[in-house]
Structure formats: C-alpha cells, structure tokens
C-alpha cells in the first residue's frame, strides 16, 4: 500500500490508467464512488487557493467530509511536529491526509508511520505530483498521447517544484523535454537540454510556463523586462506551431511570464488545467483509497 | 441573465416578489429548492462575521456545497487579480460566487466575463444589496408596505454602503427618506433632506441606525459623546412614535450609535434583521439561480 | 435545561451515564442520533487544532452542519462583545454553540440569555470540561472504574485549566488525587497533597501529564532540564506499576514533559485520548441537546 508522494511511485501504465480514470470522471463516462462516511484532512502549511480548493471540490464531489486545517490558528504555533499533527488527525478519525509543506522531504517523516494514506499536495521545491497529473491529463486530452511530443518547461526553473516533477514524468512517458530559463533561473540539477525562449516557442508542441516564485527567492531576482527576455510575448505566440498549446500552473503573473492578453487565447489551456485538476485529484484519491481497501 | 450587484437592477415588482419569497421561506409557507450538487464560493476580501455566516447558513439550508475562501492564506497574497480568482473558482466548478471586496466597483471587472452568476455581498462604500433586501424585508414584515413610510437613515452616512443602497431602494418603493448625521459624517452625494437626531426620532416610522465605521475612516472622526450628539439615547427612544421601530445593520457599537439597553428593547428589530438575513439571501440566491437556469 | 460549562454541573451518576454513552458510540453498541438539520457554531477565540477538530468530527458524525468562525477575520476585530457574537449566531439559526475563550468566566456573560445550549470548549485557566470527560473515559476504559484509583496530575499546574477540572471531577468520583510540579509551577488554589515526580511515577495508577503552557506564562518559566527535574524520563517510566498508564492532553512538548520515545510506548494512552475525545464530545452534545428537547 502506497502513499502518493511522487509520480515516480507509479509505473507508466499506472499513470495512464489514472489519467483514464480522471478523464472518465470528467466526461461522465464513469461514475465515481460515493465516500459518504470518510473524513479527509487537508493540512496546508503554505498559502494556496487553487490546489486546496481543487482538492476540496474533488473531495466533496466524492462525498467526503472535509477537515479544514488552518495553520495560523493551530497548535503548530505551539511547536508541534508534522508527525504529531498528522497522527492527531489519524486519531480523531481522518481516513486520508492531503499535505502541503515547505519542507522538501516532509514525507520521509511520515512514511510507514500512519495507518492511513497520505497525498502530497506540494513539498518544498521537490514535488507536486497532483499538479503533474493534471498537466499530463491536459496534454493527453489534447494530443491523445505523451510519447514523442516536444515539450519545453519555461521560466523560473530554479524555484519550481512543478518543473522537477513534470520533467521526470514526461520523460518517462516518452516525451522530448527541453528547458528554457533566463539567466539566474536555471536548475542545474536537471540534466536536460536548454533552448532559448525563441527556439522553444517556435518548435515545441507544448509550452509549459512556470510561475516566477518571488515568494521562494532568497535574493530577489530581477524580473524587469522578464516578459521580453524570457516570457511568452504576443510576437512569440504568433510563431508557435499551429497545434501547439500553452500551459501554466497558475496563479499567473500577468505581463511577466505571459502577455496578459494571451492568458485566455485559443492556445491557452490555463483554465482548462484548473478544471482538469479537480478530476485528476478525484482519480488520485480514489486509486489511493482503493489500494488501501477503503473503497 | 443578471448578476445581483445592486437592488437597482430589480424592478419594484421584482423587489416585492423576492421579499415575498423570503417571507414564504421564513414562515414555511413555501419549501425551498434543494441544490445538492451545486457549489458556491464565498470570496470575502474584507472581514465579516454576520454577512458571511448568514450566507453560509442560507447556502447550507439550500443544500449547497460551500467553498470557503480565506484571503489571508490565499494566492491573492501572491498578487492575483479578482478576475483571475473568480475565474479560478468558475473553472474548478463553482456554480455561484458571492463576493465582498473593498473596491467600490469591483463588479465592473467581472461583468459579462463569467458563465456563472455573482452576488454582491458588499462593494467598498457603494453597495450592499443583500443587506438592503433584509432591511426591506424587516420593514415590510412590520408594516405590510414600504410606501409612504417615513424613514430616517441615521449616523455615519459618509462611510456607509448600507445608507446609499437603502436610501435609493426605499425611495423607489415610495418611502419618504430622510437623513441625519452629526457634523463630519454627512454624505453629500445623497440628495435627501436632513433632520436633527431629535426630529428624526420623534417623527419617523423607522429609525435606521448606521454603524460608525471606524475601520473605514481615513482621519479618525471624533466619536466622543457621539451617543448624545447623534445616537439613540433612552430619552430619545421614549419620544418615538408608538409603532416606530429601530434597525441597525450590526455589529452595534453599544453606547455609541445606541444606548446598550435599547439593543434588545421592544422596538428593536436588530436581531430580527439577522434572522431575516438568512431568508432574504436564500430568496436572492434562488431567484438569481433560477434566472440562470440552474434550478 | 443546562448549558455544559463544567463537569461540576453533573452528578456522579450523570458523569458515568455520559461516559457509557460515549463508550457505546465508540464500540458501535449504540447508534447515535442523526441531527441533519441542526447547525452548530464553533466559536474559538484561542488557537486550537485538536479540540476544535475533535468537535468538528463529532459534529459531522452526528450529521450536524458546522459553522466555522474565524476570529481573525471576524467582527470581533471591530470590538463586538462575546454576547453579541453569540446572539448573532443564535439569530442566524445556530442550534448549539461551542465556545473557547481566554476569559476565565465568559460563560457568566451568556448564562440564561440565549435560547440555545452552549458547551464550554475551554475557559481561560478555569475549565475544560470536554477534555475532562475524555480523560475520564480513557481511565474508565482501562480500569472499569475511577473509584480508589491513585492518580497524579503532573507538571505545569499553575497555567492549566485541565488540572483544575480533572482534579475536582476525579475526587468526586472517588479517586485519590495527588499533584506533582516543579518549583514555580504549583497551583496554590488546589488543596491536594503533593508528591515528588519520583514518588508519583512509582506509586500511581495513572500519570496525568500536563503541557507546559509557555503561551500562558507571563514571566517565562525556566524549562531547562524540565524533563529530568519534573518530567517522565525513560528511567522513571521503568519504575511505574505494571498496569499504570500515561495520559497527556497534547500537544506534547516532546523531550520536555515526557521523553519523546515514550509518547507512543505501551503505557501511553495519548493518541487513544484523542480518539476518545470524538466520542466523549458526541456524548456531551447529544445529552445536552436531549435536555433542550432538540433531539
């Protein structure tokens, strides 16, 4: 029985299977299980609107009872460890934990210590596997495959947990993955070819923009003229391949990573990603709970 | 299909119709629809207990699933626009948005841009239409009409969105509306006759007190001796007409706008207003959702 | 009809009856009532994870609709009194209030003024009756009785509301209650015999550890070497009676009140207490609502 800490835990077959489940839920082809007597606790130790709300909608659609944890008003202020908090929620009856925490490897502190499954909703700068699943779902919906697609991950690679998670998963699924970042935003830990922003926009099937993570920068990086230097301008968009699409995990810094007018252009799947997020998370939760015999 | 940004959008016939719906819900004469698979997101960018909780109770009574948005822990901290936040909630599946925001005209930013209805739960210093509906309901319950009633809106007119919304709606419904405010609290944009606090309390059918909105004052206004200068003292209450009633949108500054002992006196409808608020909001939401074909 | 402000309001027969209800709910021997159209408001004016979440799980299991009140974003910031807040929740439809507040006697402000029952979830340094009920439940489960057990309450007596509530209730139920505290942490208002930490750990049936309440200390007490001076070390645990158990209301300061390795040792009932808390609170709420004719 596995927690869901990383997409690396899944075989490529499993990834496709989970994506199929998500798509079947979205289109109404399959009905989802009703989990009316299950409690889920969302433990978010970092600010989040979209991920947290996406999980809540997914959980409520599944009929789960949602325990909403506010770090500001909680005992964590009194210095309690993540393990003790998680164990508390298990003790009071949570059947599932969804955790976001600023630590890069908080899940090691919890692995094999609880009798309920845990889903990673974001771990420091390392992993964001449900974001990965919804990005994969969006690409898969569009092209019917991941294999052989040319995909560039573009922007603030250095501070992104999305980049790392997605690069690895896309590669495993057979995509050709490239990186593009302005000076100072590169990620040396990823062994992938770099493209200029112009090369990326002209040649790729998918442009996966990253948010400039001002809040994770230790030294404030210069984002003056970022759009022209490294972002998706209207001129660059015009040179994209006819079928190419734009992704962004949001929230978007309009006019920084992307020209504001392009956020809802024909190529953009940015709000589609959010819609997909709900169904991807429903699929993740039902598969995980199934493995644990809770469905 | 209309959002509900202002009572000005409703004809006087519609206002009465919505009030009748609210009253029928309250008395149990009519059962309300069950909206079991509908999500509503409450986006409150200003502190609120009563309005927000009133909406939540109304929504839960209607069977809706409530998404609770906390500005302090949200991406708005990351600089996201109201439009992007609203669009995000639409994308993840919200069927209705209820928004309070400090901007005077935030709804212009959203109008005609979303495929789901929006209800204004307070906009800067301009509008608070569901408060207006509950105030109208309270008066209508009492007198069986609005027409020809003499009503004074009393107090911190300058910083009140309630005053503006109510003055206009009451006039349209045929009431004779007067204002009363101590020096420095007048609202020059409202073209209505002023009364002294003594004239108001002696001659009106309804005294509609306003909260001193300390939190919206730029220069702190002097509220020393406010009660004697401009509030409802026990002496003034004694001179009110036999059938006259007292309203206040709450929270009350006891001993400022009104003598603390009068908050629950026979004439006071202050806690009645809160009860009515739930049913008024249920009526607003069901009428709006009906127009949008969601019921 | 009674609120539940203190276990002192219950006869010893009632205490046992409520414990039996809790245990019957926990074991599934009795099914609990479904309170599907009841609203409960949790008004917590002090940080809390475990107590609040425990109440929420208990309330949701009972089918109640939960109104979650955030002091940070509420009108209390605007200076509203506890009474006005409580009355507001009553007006908008709450059928039950659960309140935690830093005042020692906030319940006096509310007694006999509302038409709905109130449960004390913590009052300043005086009372925490639902914690007491879950502690009693845990001891009763273990020994089948409270009478004649030797129980030491150990630690930061001075700042603990748990100590006070528990000492009195345990005495009334026939236990022999002792205290143990390092210098400066004693509570002079409790007229009970003191033991050294070594005497306590060697001779008692139950060691009831208290959390060092740093957040309530006016002068920061010295907790250097607290574990050795006054806490449960591994050496002390070895000398405990074979059947003796360890309680702690949590959150635990690991390495302060208790050696971190003992938190989940065989004698520890710390996480069991949390599980019991849910059922104890379900029992409290159903008994209170029954008295008020709401079930």
PDB file of C-alpha atoms in Angstrom, chain A residues 3 39-43 55 59 82-83 85-90 94-99 106 110 114 116-121:
ATOM      1  CA  UNK A   3       1.032   6.859  -0.190  1.00  0.00           C
ATOM      2  CA  UNK A  39     -13.077  12.060   6.563  1.00  0.00           C
ATOM      3  CA  UNK A  40     -10.210  13.735   4.766  1.00  0.00           C
ATOM      4  CA  UNK A  41      -7.944  16.321   6.402  1.00  0.00           C
ATOM      5  CA  UNK A  42      -6.238  18.959   4.273  1.00  0.00           C
ATOM      6  CA  UNK A  43      -3.074  20.058   6.052  1.00  0.00           C
ATOM      7  CA  UNK A  55      -8.883  19.212  -3.589  1.00  0.00           C
ATOM      8  CA  UNK A  59     -13.363  15.594  -2.071  1.00  0.00           C
ATOM      9  CA  UNK A  82       4.242  17.465  11.459  1.00  0.00           C
ATOM     10  CA  UNK A  83       4.189  13.852  12.603  1.00  0.00           C
ATOM     11  CA  UNK A  85      -0.232  16.772  13.798  1.00  0.00           C
ATOM     12  CA  UNK A  86      -0.727  14.006  11.233  1.00  0.00           C
ATOM     13  CA  UNK A  87      -1.080  11.389  13.948  1.00  0.00           C
ATOM     14  CA  UNK A  88      -3.641  13.599  15.684  1.00  0.00           C
ATOM     15  CA  UNK A  89      -5.812  13.701  12.602  1.00  0.00           C
ATOM     16  CA  UNK A  90      -5.490   9.954  12.220  1.00  0.00           C
ATOM     17  CA  UNK A  94      -9.315  11.036   9.321  1.00  0.00           C
ATOM     18  CA  UNK A  95      -9.267   8.361   6.609  1.00  0.00           C
ATOM     19  CA  UNK A  96      -6.969  10.313   4.295  1.00  0.00           C
ATOM     20  CA  UNK A  97      -4.459  13.153   4.644  1.00  0.00           C
ATOM     21  CA  UNK A  98      -3.578  15.693   1.969  1.00  0.00           C
ATOM     22  CA  UNK A  99      -0.458  17.618   2.937  1.00  0.00           C
ATOM     23  CA  UNK A 106       8.457  16.021   4.831  1.00  0.00           C
ATOM     24  CA  UNK A 110       5.591  10.226   7.895  1.00  0.00           C
ATOM     25  CA  UNK A 114       0.454   6.005   9.868  1.00  0.00           C
ATOM     26  CA  UNK A 116      -3.992   5.947   6.595  1.00  0.00           C
ATOM     27  CA  UNK A 117      -2.874   7.102   3.149  1.00  0.00           C
ATOM     28  CA  UNK A 118      -1.233  10.468   2.517  1.00  0.00           C
ATOM     29  CA  UNK A 119      -1.266  12.523  -0.669  1.00  0.00           C
ATOM     30  CA  UNK A 120       1.440  15.070  -1.380  1.00  0.00           C
ATOM     31  CA  UNK A 121      -0.072  18.421  -2.366  1.00  0.00           C
TER      32      UNK A 121
END
